[in-house]
Coordinates of C-alpha atoms (C1' of nucleotides) in Angstrom, one line a residue:
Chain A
X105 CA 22.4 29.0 -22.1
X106 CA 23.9 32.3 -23.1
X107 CA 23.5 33.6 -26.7
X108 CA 25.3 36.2 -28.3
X109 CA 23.9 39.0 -29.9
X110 CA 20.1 37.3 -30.9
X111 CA 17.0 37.8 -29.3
X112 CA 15.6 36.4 -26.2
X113 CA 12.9 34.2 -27.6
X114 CA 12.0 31.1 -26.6
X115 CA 11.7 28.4 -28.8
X116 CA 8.0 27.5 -29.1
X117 CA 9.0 24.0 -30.1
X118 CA 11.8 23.2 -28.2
X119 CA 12.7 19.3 -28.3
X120 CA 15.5 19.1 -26.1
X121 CA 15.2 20.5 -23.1
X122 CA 18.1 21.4 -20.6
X123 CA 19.1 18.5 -18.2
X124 CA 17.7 20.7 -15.3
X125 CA 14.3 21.2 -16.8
X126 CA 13.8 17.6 -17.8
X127 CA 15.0 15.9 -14.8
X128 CA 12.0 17.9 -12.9
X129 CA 10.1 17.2 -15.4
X130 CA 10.7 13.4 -15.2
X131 CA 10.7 13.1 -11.6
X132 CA 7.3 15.0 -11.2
X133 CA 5.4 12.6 -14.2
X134 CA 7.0 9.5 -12.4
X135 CA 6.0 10.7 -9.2
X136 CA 2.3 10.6 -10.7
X137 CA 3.3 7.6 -12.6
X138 CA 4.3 5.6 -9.7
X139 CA 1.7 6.9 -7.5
X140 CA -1.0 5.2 -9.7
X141 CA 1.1 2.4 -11.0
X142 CA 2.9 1.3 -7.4
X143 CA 6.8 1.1 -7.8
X144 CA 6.4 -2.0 -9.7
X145 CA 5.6 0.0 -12.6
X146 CA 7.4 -0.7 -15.7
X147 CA 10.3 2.2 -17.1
X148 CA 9.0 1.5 -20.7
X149 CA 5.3 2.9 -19.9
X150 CA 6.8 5.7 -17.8
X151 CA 8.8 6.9 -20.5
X152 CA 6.2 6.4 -23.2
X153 CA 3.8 9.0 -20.5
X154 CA 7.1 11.2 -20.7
X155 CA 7.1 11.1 -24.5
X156 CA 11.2 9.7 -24.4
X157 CA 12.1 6.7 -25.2
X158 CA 13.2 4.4 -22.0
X159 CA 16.4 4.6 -22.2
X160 CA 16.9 8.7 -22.5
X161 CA 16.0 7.6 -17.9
X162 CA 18.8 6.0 -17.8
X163 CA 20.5 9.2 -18.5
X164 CA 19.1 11.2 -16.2
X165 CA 19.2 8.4 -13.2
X166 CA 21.5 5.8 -12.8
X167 CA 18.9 3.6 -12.3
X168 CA 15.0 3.3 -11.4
X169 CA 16.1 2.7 -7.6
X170 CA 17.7 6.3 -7.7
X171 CA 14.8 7.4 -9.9
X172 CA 12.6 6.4 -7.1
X173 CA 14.2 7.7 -4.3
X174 CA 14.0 11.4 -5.8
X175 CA 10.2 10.8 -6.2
X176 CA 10.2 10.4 -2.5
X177 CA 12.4 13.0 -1.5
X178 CA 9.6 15.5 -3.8
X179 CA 6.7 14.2 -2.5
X180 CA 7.8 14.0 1.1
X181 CA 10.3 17.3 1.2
X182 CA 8.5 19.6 -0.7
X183 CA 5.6 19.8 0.3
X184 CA 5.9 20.1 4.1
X185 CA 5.9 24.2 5.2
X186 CA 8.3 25.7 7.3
X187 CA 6.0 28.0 8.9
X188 CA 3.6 25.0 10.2
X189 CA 6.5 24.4 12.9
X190 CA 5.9 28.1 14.4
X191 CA 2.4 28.0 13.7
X192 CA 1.0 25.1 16.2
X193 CA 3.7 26.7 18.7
X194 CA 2.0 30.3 18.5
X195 CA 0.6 30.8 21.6
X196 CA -0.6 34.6 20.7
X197 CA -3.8 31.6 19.4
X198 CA -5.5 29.4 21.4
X199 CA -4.3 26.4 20.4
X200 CA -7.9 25.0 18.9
X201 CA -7.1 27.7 16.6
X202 CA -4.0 26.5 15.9
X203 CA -4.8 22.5 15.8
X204 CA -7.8 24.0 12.7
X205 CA -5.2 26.2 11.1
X206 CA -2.8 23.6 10.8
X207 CA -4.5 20.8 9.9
X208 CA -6.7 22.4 7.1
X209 CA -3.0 23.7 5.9
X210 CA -1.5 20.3 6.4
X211 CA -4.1 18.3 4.4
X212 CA -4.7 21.0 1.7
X213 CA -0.9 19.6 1.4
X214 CA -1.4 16.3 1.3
X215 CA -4.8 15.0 0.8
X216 CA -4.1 14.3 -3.4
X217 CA -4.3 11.2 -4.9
X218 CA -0.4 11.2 -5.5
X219 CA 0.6 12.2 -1.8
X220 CA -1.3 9.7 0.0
X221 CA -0.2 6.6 -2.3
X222 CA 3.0 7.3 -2.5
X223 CA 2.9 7.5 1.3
X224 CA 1.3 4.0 0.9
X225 CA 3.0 2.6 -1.3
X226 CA 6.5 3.6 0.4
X227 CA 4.9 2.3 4.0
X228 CA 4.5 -0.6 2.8
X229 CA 8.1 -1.4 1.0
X230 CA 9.1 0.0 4.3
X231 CA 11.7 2.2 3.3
X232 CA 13.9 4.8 5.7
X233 CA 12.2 8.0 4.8
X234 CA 8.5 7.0 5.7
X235 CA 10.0 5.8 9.3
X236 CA 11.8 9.0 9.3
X237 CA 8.5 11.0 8.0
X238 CA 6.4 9.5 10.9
X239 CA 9.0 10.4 13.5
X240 CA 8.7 13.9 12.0
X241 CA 4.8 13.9 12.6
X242 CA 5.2 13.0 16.1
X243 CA 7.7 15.2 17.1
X244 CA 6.7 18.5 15.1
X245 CA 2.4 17.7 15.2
X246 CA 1.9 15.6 17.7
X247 CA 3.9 16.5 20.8
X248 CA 3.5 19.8 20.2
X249 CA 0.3 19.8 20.4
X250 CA -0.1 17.7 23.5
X251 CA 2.4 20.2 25.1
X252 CA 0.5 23.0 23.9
X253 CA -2.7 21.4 24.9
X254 CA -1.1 21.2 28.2
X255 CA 0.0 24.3 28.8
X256 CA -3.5 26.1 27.9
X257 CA -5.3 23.7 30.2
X258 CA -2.9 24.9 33.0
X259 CA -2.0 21.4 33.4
X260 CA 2.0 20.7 35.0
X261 CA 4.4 21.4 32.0
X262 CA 6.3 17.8 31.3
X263 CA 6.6 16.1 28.3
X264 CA 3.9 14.2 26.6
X265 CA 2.9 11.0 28.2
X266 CA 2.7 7.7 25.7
X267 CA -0.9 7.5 26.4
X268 CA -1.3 11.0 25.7
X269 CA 0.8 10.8 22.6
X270 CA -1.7 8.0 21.6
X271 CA -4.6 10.5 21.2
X272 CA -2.9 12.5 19.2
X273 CA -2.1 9.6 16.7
X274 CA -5.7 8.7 16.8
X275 CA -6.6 11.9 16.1
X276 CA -4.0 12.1 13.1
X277 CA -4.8 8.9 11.9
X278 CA -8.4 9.1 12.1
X279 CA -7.9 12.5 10.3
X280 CA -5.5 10.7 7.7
X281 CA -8.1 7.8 7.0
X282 CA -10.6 10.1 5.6
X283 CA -8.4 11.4 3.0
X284 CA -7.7 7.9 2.0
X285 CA -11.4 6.8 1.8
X286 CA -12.0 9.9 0.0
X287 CA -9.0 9.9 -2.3
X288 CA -7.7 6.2 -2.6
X289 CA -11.0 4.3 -1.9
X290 CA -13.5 6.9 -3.8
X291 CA -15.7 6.2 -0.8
X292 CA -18.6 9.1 -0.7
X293 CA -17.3 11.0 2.6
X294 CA -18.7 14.2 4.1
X295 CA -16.9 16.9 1.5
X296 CA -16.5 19.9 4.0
X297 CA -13.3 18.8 4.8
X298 CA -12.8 21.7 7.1
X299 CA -16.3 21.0 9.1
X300 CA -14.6 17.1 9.6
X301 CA -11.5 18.3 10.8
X302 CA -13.3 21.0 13.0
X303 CA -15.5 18.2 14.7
X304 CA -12.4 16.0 14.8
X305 CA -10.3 18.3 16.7
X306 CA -13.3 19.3 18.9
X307 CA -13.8 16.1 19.9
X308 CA -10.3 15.4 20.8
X309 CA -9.7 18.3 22.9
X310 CA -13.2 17.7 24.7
X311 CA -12.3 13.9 25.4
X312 CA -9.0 14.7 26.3
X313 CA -9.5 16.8 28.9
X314 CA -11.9 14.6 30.5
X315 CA -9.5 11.1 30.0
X316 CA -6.3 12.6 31.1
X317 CA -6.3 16.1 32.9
X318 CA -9.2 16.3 35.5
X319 CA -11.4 18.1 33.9
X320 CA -9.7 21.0 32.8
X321 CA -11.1 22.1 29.2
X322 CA -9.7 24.6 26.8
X323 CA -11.9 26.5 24.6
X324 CA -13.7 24.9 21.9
X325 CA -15.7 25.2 18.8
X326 CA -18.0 23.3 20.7
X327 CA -17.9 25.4 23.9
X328 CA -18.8 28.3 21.9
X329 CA -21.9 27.1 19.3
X330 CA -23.4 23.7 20.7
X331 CA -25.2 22.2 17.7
X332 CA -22.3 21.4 15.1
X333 CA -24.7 19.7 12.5
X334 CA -24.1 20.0 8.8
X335 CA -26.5 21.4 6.4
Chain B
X95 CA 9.2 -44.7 1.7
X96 CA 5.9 -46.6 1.1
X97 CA 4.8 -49.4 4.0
X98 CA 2.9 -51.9 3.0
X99 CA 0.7 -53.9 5.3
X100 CA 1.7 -51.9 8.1
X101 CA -0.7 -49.8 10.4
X102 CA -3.0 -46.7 9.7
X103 CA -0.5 -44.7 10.9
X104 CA -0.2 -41.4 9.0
X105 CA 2.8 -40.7 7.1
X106 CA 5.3 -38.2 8.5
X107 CA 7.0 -37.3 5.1
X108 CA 4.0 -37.3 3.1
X109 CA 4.4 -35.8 -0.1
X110 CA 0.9 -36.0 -1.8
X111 CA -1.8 -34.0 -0.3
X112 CA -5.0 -34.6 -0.9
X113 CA -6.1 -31.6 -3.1
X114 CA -8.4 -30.2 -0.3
X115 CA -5.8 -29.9 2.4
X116 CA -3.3 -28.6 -0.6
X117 CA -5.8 -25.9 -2.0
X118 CA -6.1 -24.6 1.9
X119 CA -1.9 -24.4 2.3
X120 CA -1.8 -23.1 -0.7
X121 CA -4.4 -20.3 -0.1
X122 CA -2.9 -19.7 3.6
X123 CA 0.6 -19.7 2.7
X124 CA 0.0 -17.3 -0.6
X125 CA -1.5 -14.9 2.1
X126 CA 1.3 -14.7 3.8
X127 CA 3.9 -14.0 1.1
X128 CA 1.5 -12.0 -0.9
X129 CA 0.9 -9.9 2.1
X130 CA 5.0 -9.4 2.4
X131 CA 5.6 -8.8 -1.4
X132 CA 2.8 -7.8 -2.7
X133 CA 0.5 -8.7 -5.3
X134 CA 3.8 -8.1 -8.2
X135 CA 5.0 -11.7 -5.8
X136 CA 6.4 -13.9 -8.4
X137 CA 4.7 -17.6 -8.9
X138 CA 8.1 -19.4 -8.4
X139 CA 9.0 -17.6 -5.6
X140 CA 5.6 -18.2 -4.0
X141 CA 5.9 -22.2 -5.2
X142 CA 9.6 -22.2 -3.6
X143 CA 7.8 -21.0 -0.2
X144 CA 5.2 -23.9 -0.9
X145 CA 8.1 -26.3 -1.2
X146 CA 6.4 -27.4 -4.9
X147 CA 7.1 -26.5 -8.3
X148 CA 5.5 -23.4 -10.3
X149 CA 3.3 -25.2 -12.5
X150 CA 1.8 -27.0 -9.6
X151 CA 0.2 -23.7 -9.0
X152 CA -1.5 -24.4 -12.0
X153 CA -3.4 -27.0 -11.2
X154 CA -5.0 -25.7 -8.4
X155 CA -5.9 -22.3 -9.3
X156 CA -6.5 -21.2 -13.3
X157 CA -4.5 -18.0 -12.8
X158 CA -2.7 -16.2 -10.6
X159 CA -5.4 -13.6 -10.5
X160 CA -7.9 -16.3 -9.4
X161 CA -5.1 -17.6 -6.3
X162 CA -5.2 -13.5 -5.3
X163 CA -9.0 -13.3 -5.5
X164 CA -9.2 -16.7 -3.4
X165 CA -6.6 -15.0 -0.5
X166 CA -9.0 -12.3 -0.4
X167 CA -11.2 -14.3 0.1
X168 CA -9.9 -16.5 2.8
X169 CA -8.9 -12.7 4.8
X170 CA -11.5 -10.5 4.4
X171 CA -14.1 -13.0 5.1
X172 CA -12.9 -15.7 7.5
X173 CA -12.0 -12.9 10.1
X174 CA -15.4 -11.2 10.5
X175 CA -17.2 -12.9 13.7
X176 CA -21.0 -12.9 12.8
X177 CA -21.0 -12.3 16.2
X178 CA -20.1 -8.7 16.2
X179 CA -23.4 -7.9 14.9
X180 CA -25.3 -8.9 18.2
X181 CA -22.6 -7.5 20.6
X182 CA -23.0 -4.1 19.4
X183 CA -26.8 -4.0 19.7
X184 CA -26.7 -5.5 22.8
X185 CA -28.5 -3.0 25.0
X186 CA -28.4 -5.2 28.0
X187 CA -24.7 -3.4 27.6
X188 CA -23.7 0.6 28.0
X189 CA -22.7 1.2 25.0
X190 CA -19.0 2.1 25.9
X191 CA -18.8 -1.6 27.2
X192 CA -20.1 -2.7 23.8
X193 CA -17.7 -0.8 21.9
X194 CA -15.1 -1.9 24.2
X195 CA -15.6 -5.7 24.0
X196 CA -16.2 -5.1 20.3
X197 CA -12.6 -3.2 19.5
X198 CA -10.5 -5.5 21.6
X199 CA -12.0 -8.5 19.7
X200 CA -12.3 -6.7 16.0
X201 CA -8.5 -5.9 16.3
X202 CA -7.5 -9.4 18.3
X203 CA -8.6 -10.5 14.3
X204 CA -7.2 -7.5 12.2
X205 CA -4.1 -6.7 14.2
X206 CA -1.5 -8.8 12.3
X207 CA 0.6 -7.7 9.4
X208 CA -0.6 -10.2 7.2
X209 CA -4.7 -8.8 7.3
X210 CA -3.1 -5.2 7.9
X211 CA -0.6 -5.5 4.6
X212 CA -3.5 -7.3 2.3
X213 CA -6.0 -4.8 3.3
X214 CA -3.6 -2.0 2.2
X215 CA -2.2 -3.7 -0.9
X216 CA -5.8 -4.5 -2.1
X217 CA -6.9 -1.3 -1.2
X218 CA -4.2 0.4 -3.2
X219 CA -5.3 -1.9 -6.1
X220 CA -8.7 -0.2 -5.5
X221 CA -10.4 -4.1 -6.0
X222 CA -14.2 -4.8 -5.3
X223 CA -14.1 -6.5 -2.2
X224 CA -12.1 -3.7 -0.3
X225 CA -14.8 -1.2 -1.5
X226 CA -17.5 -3.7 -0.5
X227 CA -15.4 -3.9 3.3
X228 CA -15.9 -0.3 3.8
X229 CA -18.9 -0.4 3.2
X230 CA -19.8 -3.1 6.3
X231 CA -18.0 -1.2 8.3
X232 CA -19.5 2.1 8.0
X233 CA -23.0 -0.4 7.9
X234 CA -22.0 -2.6 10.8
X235 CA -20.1 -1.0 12.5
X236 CA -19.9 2.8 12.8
X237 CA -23.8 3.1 11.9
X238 CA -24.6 1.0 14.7
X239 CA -22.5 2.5 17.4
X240 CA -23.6 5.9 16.4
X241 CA -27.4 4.9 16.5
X242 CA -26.7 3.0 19.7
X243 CA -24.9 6.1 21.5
X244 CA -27.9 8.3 20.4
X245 CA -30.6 6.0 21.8
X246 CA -28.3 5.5 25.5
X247 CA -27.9 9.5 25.6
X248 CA -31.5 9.8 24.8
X249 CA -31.3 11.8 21.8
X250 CA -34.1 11.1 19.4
X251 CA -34.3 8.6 17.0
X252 CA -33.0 9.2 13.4
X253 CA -30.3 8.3 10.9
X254 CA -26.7 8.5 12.1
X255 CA -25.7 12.7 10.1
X256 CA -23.0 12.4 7.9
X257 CA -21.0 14.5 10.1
X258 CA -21.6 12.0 13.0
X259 CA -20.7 9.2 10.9
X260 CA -17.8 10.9 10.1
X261 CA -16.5 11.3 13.5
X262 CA -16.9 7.5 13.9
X263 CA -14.7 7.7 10.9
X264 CA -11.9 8.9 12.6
X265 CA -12.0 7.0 15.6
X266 CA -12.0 3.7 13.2
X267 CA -9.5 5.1 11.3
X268 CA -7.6 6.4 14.1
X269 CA -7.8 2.6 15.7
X270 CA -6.7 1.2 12.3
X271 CA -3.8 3.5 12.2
X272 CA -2.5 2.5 15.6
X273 CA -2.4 -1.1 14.1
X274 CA -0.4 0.2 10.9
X275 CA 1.9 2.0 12.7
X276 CA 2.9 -0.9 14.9
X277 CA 2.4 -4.1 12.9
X278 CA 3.6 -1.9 9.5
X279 CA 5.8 0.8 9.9
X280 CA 7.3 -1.0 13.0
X281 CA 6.9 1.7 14.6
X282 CA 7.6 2.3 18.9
X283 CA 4.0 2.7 19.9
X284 CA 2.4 2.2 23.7
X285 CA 1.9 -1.5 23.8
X286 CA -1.2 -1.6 25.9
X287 CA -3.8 -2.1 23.2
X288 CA -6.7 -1.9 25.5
X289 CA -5.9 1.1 27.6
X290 CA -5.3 2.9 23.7
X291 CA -8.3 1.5 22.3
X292 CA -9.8 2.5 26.0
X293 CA -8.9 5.9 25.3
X294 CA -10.3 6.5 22.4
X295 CA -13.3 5.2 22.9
X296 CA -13.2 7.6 26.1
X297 CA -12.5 10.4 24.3
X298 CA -14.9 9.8 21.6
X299 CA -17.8 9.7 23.6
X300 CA -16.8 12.5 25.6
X301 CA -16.1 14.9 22.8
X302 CA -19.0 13.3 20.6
X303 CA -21.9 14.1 23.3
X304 CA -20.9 17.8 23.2
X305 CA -20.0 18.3 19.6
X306 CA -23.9 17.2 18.8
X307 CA -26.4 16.5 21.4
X308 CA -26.4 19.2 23.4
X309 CA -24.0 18.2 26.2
X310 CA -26.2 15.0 27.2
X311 CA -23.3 12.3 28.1
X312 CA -23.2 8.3 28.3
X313 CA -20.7 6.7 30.7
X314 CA -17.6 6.8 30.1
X315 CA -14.2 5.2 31.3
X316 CA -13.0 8.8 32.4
X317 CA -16.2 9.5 34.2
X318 CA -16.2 6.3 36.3
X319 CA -12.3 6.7 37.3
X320 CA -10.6 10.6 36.7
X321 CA -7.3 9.9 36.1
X322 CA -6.4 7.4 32.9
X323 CA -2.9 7.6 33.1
X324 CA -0.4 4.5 32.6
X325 CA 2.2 2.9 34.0
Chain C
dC262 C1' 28.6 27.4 -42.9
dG263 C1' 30.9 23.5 -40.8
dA264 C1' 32.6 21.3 -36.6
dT265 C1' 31.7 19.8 -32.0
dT266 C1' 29.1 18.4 -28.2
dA267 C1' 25.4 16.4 -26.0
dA268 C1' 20.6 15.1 -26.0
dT269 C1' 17.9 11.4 -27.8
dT270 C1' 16.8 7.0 -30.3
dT271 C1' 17.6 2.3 -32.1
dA272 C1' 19.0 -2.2 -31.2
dT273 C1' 20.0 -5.5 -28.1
dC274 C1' 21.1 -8.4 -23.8
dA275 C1' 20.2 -11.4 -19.9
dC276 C1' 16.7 -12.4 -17.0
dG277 C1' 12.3 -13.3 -14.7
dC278 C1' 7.5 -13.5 -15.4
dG279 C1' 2.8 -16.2 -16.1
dA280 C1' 1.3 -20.0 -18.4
dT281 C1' 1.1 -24.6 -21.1
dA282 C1' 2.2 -29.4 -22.6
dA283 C1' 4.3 -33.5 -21.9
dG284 C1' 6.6 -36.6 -19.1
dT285 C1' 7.4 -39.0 -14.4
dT286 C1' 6.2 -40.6 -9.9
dT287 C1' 3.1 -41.9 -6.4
dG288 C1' -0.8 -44.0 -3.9
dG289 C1' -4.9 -46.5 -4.1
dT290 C1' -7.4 -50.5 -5.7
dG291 C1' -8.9 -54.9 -8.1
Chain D
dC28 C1' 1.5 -57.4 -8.0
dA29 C1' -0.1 -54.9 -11.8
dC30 C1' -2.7 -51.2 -13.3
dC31 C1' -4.6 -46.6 -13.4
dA32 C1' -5.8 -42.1 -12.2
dA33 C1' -4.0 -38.3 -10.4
dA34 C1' -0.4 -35.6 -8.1
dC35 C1' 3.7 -33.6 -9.3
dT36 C1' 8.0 -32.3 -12.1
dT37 C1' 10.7 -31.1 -16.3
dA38 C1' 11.0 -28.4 -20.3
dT39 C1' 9.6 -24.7 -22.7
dC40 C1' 7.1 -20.6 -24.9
dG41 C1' 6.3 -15.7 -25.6
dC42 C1' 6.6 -11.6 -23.4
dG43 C1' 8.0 -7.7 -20.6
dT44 C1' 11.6 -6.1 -17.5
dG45 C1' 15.8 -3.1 -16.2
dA46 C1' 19.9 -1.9 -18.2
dT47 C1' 23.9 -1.0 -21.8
dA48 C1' 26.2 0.3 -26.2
dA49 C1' 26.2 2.2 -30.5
dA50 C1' 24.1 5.1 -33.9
dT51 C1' 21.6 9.4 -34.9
dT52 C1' 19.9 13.9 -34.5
dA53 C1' 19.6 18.6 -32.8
dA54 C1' 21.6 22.7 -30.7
dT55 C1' 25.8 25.5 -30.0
dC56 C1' 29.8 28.0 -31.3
dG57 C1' 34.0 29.4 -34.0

DNA sequence: CGATTAATTTATCACGCGATAAGTTTGGTG
DNA sequence: CACCAAACTTATCGCGTGATAAATTAATCG
């Protein structure tokens, strides 16, 4: 890429493009690609959305299984934040706080179209890195913030029970479920995504201190202005 | 193979169906390998599985498209108990032994990978009748529960808010997601599908009662006995 | 400029797909 | 038992698939 004495300028109409370029460039249309077309989508029609012809793929991956598995490893790597580990385990915030902060983070992330059927899709062919990507939910979301739950309430530090650990799934999963009504089904959902996530979380820190615990509550949107209508 | 004068007695290698009985295995067993494989399922595969030829497809069913849209059939309708409809209007009931009865029976029918997998490929195909299943569940369902918990708390009579409806959103979808993660993803989950389902419905009345109303609660599983631990 | 290297395309293969037509086998009935 | 309608199979078509090899074209460098 080094030129000797000539200018600096970019070619306007470049038509090669360096290996490194295109191979993002590939790997970011098929992710799109695949997302709407499921995995079953043929490498012809990819590469005609990619503007090369098939076979120029076959260059860049040796073959559409490898192809696929680096859409996977973008949509599922990239896209999760470092910073959301130390954020839910912050306890300078009360951990409502937290639980809002993180989640409107975490689904600004992956509530798209793309995310959430390639997360489909993959679930269902059952590969290794959506078991892997739901053991990563449960230890870095969920038991965390059962154990961070926990330790507000002033409830005995221990790990999370199953049943506890349950919740939090049906919290995750109910949260989950409205981005895929909203963004797989087109269903007509409430649009303030943070007001459902706020009510959400609400509602699962108030029940959850009634079903397990005895009682103890933590603070709550709820606790602090009652009537949580919508306009 | 053939007996001739002999008795009524039914064959036990009988290799002609009558085309009723045939239609039905074809439909059920189609279910079942479209529901592993997806819709992209090859004909001779599926025919293989049959123990027939391809063609005999054929003459059954004008397309393949027309076999899929019978299986969707056959799944998304033969499940629903009309049933349902009564139990959760049933104020002779609380309403959190309504919704109880009514979760362990709705997932008794949904809970298997076959309805769990053709509900997700379909959905992911973004076909009619999965946009037409939402919507009886948000109408049968979650609008019912929502108006039935309003008129037990004594909160005044009205349409379920969309905020409300979308906090029976995510205890649906939280429900559903337990049932993905264990009959899908395979996932280790706490096998005790009542005490989960329990749970949630615990904590959703719980939370829901102080996220609207103003604090005015229903009984509740956790109010009747503290501590809902498990084994 | 001319030569070299590599990015890209053209041509092609073997195979599996959904679907159709024609032939074969079976079971029921007079 | 012979006949017939219908259930079922064999053979095949056209097409689209993932993948490979060879030809071509564009950028780089002496």
């Amino acid at each position: 890429m080094t030129r000797p004495a000539a200018l600096a300028v970019p070619r306007v109409k470049q038509r090669r493009l360096s290996p490194d370029e295109r191979r993002r460039d590939f790997i970011a249309k098929a992710a799109e690609f695949f997302a709407e077309e499921g995995f079953d989508g043929g490498t012809r029609e990819l590469a005609r959305k990619l503007g090369v012809t098939q076979p120029l793929l076959y260059r860049y991956f040796p073959s559409k299984e490898e192809l696929i598995r680096e859409v996977y490893r973008t949509v599922y790597l990239d896209r999760w934040q470092a910073d959301w580990d130390k954020l839910l385990t912050d306890r300078s915030l009360p951990i409502r706080e937290r639980m809002q902060r993180f989640y409107d983070a975490y689904t600004d992330a992956i509530f798209t179209r793309e995310w959430m059927r390639i997360y489909l899709f993959s679930g269902l062919k059952g590969v290794e890195i959506n078991k892997w990507y739901v053991g990563i939910v449960e230890d870095r979301i969920l038991k965390r913030i059962v154990t961070e739950y926990r330790a507000e309430a002033g409830l005995p530090e221990q790990d999370p029970l199953p049943a506890e650990l349950e919740l939090g799934w049906i919290l995750q999963g109910g949260i989950f479920y409205y981005g895929v009504r909203k963004h797989i089904y087109g269903s007509t959902v409430l649009e303030d995504k943070e007001r459902v996530i706020s009510n959400a979380i609400d509602v699962f820190l108030e029940g959850i201190s009634r079903v397990f615990g005895t009682g103890v509550r933590v603070r709550t949107t709820a606790a602090r202005r009652p009537p949580a209508d919508e306009a």
